[in-house]
XYZ file of C-alpha atoms in Angstrom:
299
model
C 11.957 -25.952 -4.821
C 9.408 -28.211 -3.104
C 5.844 -27.198 -3.618
C 4.919 -23.935 -1.588
C 3.302 -24.645 1.981
C -0.011 -22.710 2.857
C -0.983 -22.424 6.627
C -3.768 -20.730 8.270
C -3.565 -18.691 11.144
C -6.535 -17.245 13.246
C -5.606 -13.800 14.960
C -7.770 -11.298 16.939
C -8.682 -8.390 14.653
C -9.297 -4.993 16.136
C -10.996 -1.915 14.634
C -8.548 0.840 14.564
C -11.059 3.379 13.126
C -14.794 2.640 12.045
C -14.307 4.797 9.122
C -16.535 3.090 6.359
C -14.050 3.814 3.427
C -15.582 3.437 0.191
C -11.857 2.302 -1.256
C -9.325 2.749 1.736
C -5.634 2.523 0.494
C -2.073 3.449 1.300
C -1.645 3.149 5.232
C 1.593 4.511 6.239
C 2.834 5.120 10.140
C 4.623 8.170 11.136
C 6.921 7.598 13.805
C 7.290 11.049 15.170
C 3.270 11.557 15.292
C 2.694 8.451 16.508
C 0.041 8.760 13.921
C -1.306 6.671 10.683
C -2.136 8.259 7.357
C -4.385 6.669 4.534
C -6.521 7.778 2.003
C -10.104 6.815 0.491
C -9.743 6.983 -2.962
C -13.182 7.421 -3.783
C -14.482 10.281 -1.314
C -11.784 11.577 -1.968
C -9.949 12.099 1.464
C -7.055 11.837 3.607
C -7.025 10.417 7.082
C -4.985 10.384 10.025
C -5.441 8.222 13.281
C -3.768 9.794 16.346
C -3.070 6.652 18.193
C -2.617 8.484 21.725
C -5.977 10.113 21.641
C -7.932 7.941 19.245
C -8.821 10.740 17.328
C -9.429 10.216 13.376
C -8.913 13.757 11.302
C -10.245 13.938 7.567
C -9.166 16.151 4.919
C -11.235 16.356 1.692
C -9.070 16.060 -1.503
C -10.208 17.990 -4.742
C -9.391 14.766 -6.886
C -9.083 10.890 -6.419
C -6.442 10.366 -3.961
C -4.796 7.019 -4.590
C -1.909 7.201 -2.021
C 0.035 8.495 0.638
C 3.667 8.603 1.636
C 5.727 10.534 4.369
C 7.985 13.378 3.449
C 11.052 14.016 5.281
C 10.865 17.850 5.224
C 7.456 17.476 7.095
C 3.900 16.627 6.373
C 2.995 14.190 3.483
C 2.765 13.420 -0.272
C -0.539 12.834 -1.532
C -0.936 10.977 -5.041
C -3.732 12.598 -6.816
C -5.021 12.255 -10.333
C -3.419 15.075 -11.587
C -0.280 14.563 -9.850
C 1.605 14.542 -6.643
C 0.888 16.908 -4.160
C 2.491 17.912 -0.631
C 0.154 18.519 2.021
C 0.804 19.933 5.506
C -1.719 19.045 8.365
C -0.790 21.841 10.491
C -1.695 24.347 7.594
C -3.845 22.186 5.758
C -1.856 23.413 2.654
C -1.945 21.463 -0.452
C 0.600 22.412 -3.157
C 1.522 20.493 -6.429
C 5.101 18.876 -6.179
C 4.858 16.987 -9.533
C 2.358 17.466 -12.565
C 1.685 14.238 -14.351
C 2.090 14.407 -18.385
C -0.881 14.653 -20.560
C -0.550 11.135 -21.640
C -3.460 9.364 -20.440
C -5.099 11.888 -18.584
C -7.967 9.536 -17.293
C -5.122 7.457 -15.395
C -5.073 8.033 -11.708
C -2.408 7.139 -9.132
C -2.932 3.825 -7.080
C 0.118 2.726 -4.851
C 2.846 4.116 -3.609
C 5.856 3.463 -1.220
C 9.482 4.972 -0.217
C 12.455 3.050 -0.720
C 15.313 3.027 1.941
C 17.339 5.435 -0.187
C 14.153 8.009 0.140
C 12.838 7.713 -3.430
C 9.097 7.708 -3.976
C 7.976 4.847 -5.930
C 4.457 5.443 -7.283
C 1.853 3.806 -9.781
C -0.718 5.110 -12.189
C -3.702 3.331 -13.867
C -6.681 3.654 -15.728
C -9.424 3.846 -13.067
C -11.173 0.745 -12.192
C -8.473 -1.052 -14.688
C -10.333 -0.387 -17.732
C -7.138 -0.175 -19.775
C -3.712 -1.416 -19.680
C -1.933 2.148 -19.526
C -0.687 2.042 -16.032
C 2.728 1.790 -14.746
C 5.243 1.768 -12.069
C 7.560 4.851 -11.684
C 10.324 5.951 -9.319
C 11.212 9.566 -8.387
C 14.202 10.904 -6.862
C 14.657 13.684 -4.773
C 15.805 15.651 -7.696
C 14.888 14.795 -10.892
C 12.089 13.641 -13.288
C 10.115 10.387 -12.426
C 11.408 7.154 -14.450
C 9.028 4.647 -15.765
C 10.394 1.167 -14.797
C 7.448 -1.221 -15.792
C 4.771 -0.324 -18.108
C 1.400 -1.640 -19.465
C 0.225 -2.377 -16.507
C -3.721 -2.835 -15.692
C -3.918 -2.354 -11.603
C -0.639 -1.703 -10.238
C -0.193 -3.029 -6.532
C 2.010 -4.468 -3.736
C 5.143 -2.085 -3.768
C 7.427 -2.806 -1.052
C 10.962 -3.441 -0.460
C 13.221 -6.130 1.194
C 15.042 -4.899 4.631
C 18.413 -4.471 2.676
C 16.649 -2.396 -0.169
C 18.283 -4.829 -2.823
C 14.601 -6.202 -3.887
C 11.473 -4.886 -4.521
C 7.851 -6.482 -4.870
C 5.299 -5.635 -7.256
C 1.992 -7.341 -8.578
C -0.555 -6.409 -11.567
C -3.748 -7.371 -9.703
C -5.407 -8.935 -12.401
C -2.398 -11.321 -13.238
C -2.770 -12.722 -9.693
C 0.756 -13.205 -9.198
C 3.082 -11.071 -6.922
C 6.810 -10.926 -8.224
C 10.080 -10.166 -6.914
C 12.588 -7.929 -8.585
C 16.357 -7.645 -7.934
C 17.832 -4.358 -8.395
C 20.934 -4.281 -10.339
C 22.570 -0.659 -9.394
C 21.516 2.785 -8.401
C 19.990 3.360 -11.569
C 16.574 1.760 -12.863
C 17.743 -1.597 -14.104
C 16.298 -4.416 -12.489
C 15.473 -8.062 -13.199
C 12.396 -10.234 -12.012
C 13.198 -13.117 -9.865
C 10.070 -14.946 -10.014
C 6.637 -15.276 -8.178
C 6.617 -15.089 -4.420
C 2.510 -15.694 -4.302
C 1.963 -17.343 -7.524
C -1.861 -17.430 -9.364
C -4.461 -19.268 -7.233
C -2.132 -20.597 -4.360
C -4.041 -18.430 -1.818
C -7.524 -16.790 -1.480
C -8.145 -13.304 -3.405
C -5.676 -11.291 -5.809
C -2.655 -9.054 -4.693
C -3.208 -5.857 -3.445
C -1.193 -3.482 -1.341
C 1.681 -4.929 0.685
C 4.511 -4.575 3.240
C 7.719 -6.136 4.472
C 8.439 -6.996 8.046
C 11.754 -7.117 9.985
C 12.372 -10.681 8.898
C 11.940 -10.045 5.433
C 8.631 -11.643 5.028
C 6.005 -9.948 2.647
C 2.487 -9.267 4.072
C -0.231 -8.882 1.371
C -3.733 -7.815 1.392
C -5.814 -10.190 -0.643
C -8.515 -8.429 -2.353
C -11.737 -10.554 -2.830
C -9.976 -13.236 -0.569
C -10.829 -12.087 2.964
C -7.148 -12.409 4.433
C -3.884 -11.014 4.826
C -1.024 -13.584 3.569
C 2.481 -13.508 5.060
C 5.048 -15.058 2.753
C 8.330 -16.011 2.692
C 10.755 -14.099 0.219
C 11.617 -17.228 -1.401
C 7.709 -18.352 -1.874
C 8.298 -21.521 0.185
C 5.677 -20.898 2.849
C 2.608 -18.639 3.268
C 0.466 -17.921 6.381
C -3.124 -16.803 5.639
C -4.928 -14.789 8.369
C -8.778 -14.557 7.796
C -10.237 -11.188 8.335
C -13.893 -10.277 8.862
C -14.146 -8.413 5.676
C -13.889 -9.842 2.000
C -11.869 -6.575 0.583
C -8.621 -5.811 2.514
C -6.769 -3.325 0.275
C -3.366 -2.778 1.845
C -1.416 -2.786 5.122
C 1.251 -1.513 7.162
C 3.129 -1.798 10.348
C 2.689 0.739 13.047
C 2.478 1.489 16.853
C 5.406 2.422 19.208
C 6.775 -1.113 18.624
C 5.927 -1.312 15.113
C 4.164 -4.362 16.274
C 0.582 -3.898 14.977
C -0.540 -4.472 11.409
C -2.929 -1.838 10.005
C -5.287 -2.784 7.227
C -7.145 -0.733 5.024
C -10.348 -1.922 3.469
C -13.201 -1.197 0.913
C -16.897 -1.276 0.546
C -16.607 -0.502 -3.173
C -18.676 -3.091 -5.124
C -20.598 -4.497 -2.273
C -24.473 -4.693 -2.638
C -26.773 -4.072 0.277
C -26.672 -7.699 1.452
C -23.037 -7.926 1.387
C -22.722 -5.031 3.333
C -25.027 -6.276 5.803
C -23.136 -9.370 6.289
C -19.667 -7.434 6.498
C -20.409 -4.445 8.860
C -17.009 -4.065 9.362
C -16.138 -3.340 5.558
C -14.441 -0.063 4.945
C -12.974 0.025 8.196
C -9.337 0.575 9.253
C -8.507 -2.934 10.865
C -5.555 -3.987 12.791
C -3.824 -7.303 13.899
C -1.010 -8.201 16.109
C 0.534 -10.885 14.522
C 3.743 -11.333 16.854
C 6.239 -9.978 14.851
C 7.689 -6.141 13.891
C 7.532 -4.223 10.721
C 10.452 -1.629 9.746
C 10.377 1.956 10.043
C 8.673 3.706 6.853
C 11.011 5.563 5.032
C 10.129 9.230 3.985
C 10.539 10.785 0.654
C 13.810 12.689 0.558
C 12.279 15.444 -1.822
């Protein structure tokens, strides 16, 4: 294969919510609510933006809140430090769905997505990546979670091809966003190779999503950009952002043509924050391509 091509494209960046998150994460669009959910891991809190009214709701969480996904039966599943919890905005009830085992009790959740079959993929990691105790897990509607990848430091970038046959994943310190092909309904899969190899584009791989054409959108933590990459890794388009630490992204809006981007203030000193007044805000761009409806957990 020829050397991958890298392009740069300017795009207007909107402030969807001036929320000043310490470590915003895990944006997910609810079509039925016409709203976007996301978390701030550090505060910790769950957020929801109603795009019709512009109202932002915030619910405090009792533990570090690493992720949120939709639930088919209503509400959402929030990944906290001790387990997965169901949350219903109407009643504000938080109920434990899955308790994590006692192994590595200092670990927390980080990234999560649901696949086209309604299975919940989630990760755990030692906070701040201080040990390689993390892993990638998959939870069916009924049954115990299965560990798919172990020995991970900072797991990120879970997303799926439109046909559901591939998934994408990154261990952020390794600086490689990799593609994997699933080889059946069970936990078997094999690595296809790097979609974004180390040092090709600015920053390191954080959260990701896939558009309707099968291209991967990856937040580049420390690189001040979002990158759209061809699934075969042949070309990449870098979209600059006014913040250095984007953390994840997800398509939303009535036409699924708006890319929402969570960002972080964590680790920035006073001078850096003064230079980045939008650090921690929920941002959005309209890149001219649509996303895919976000699957909900079937459990």
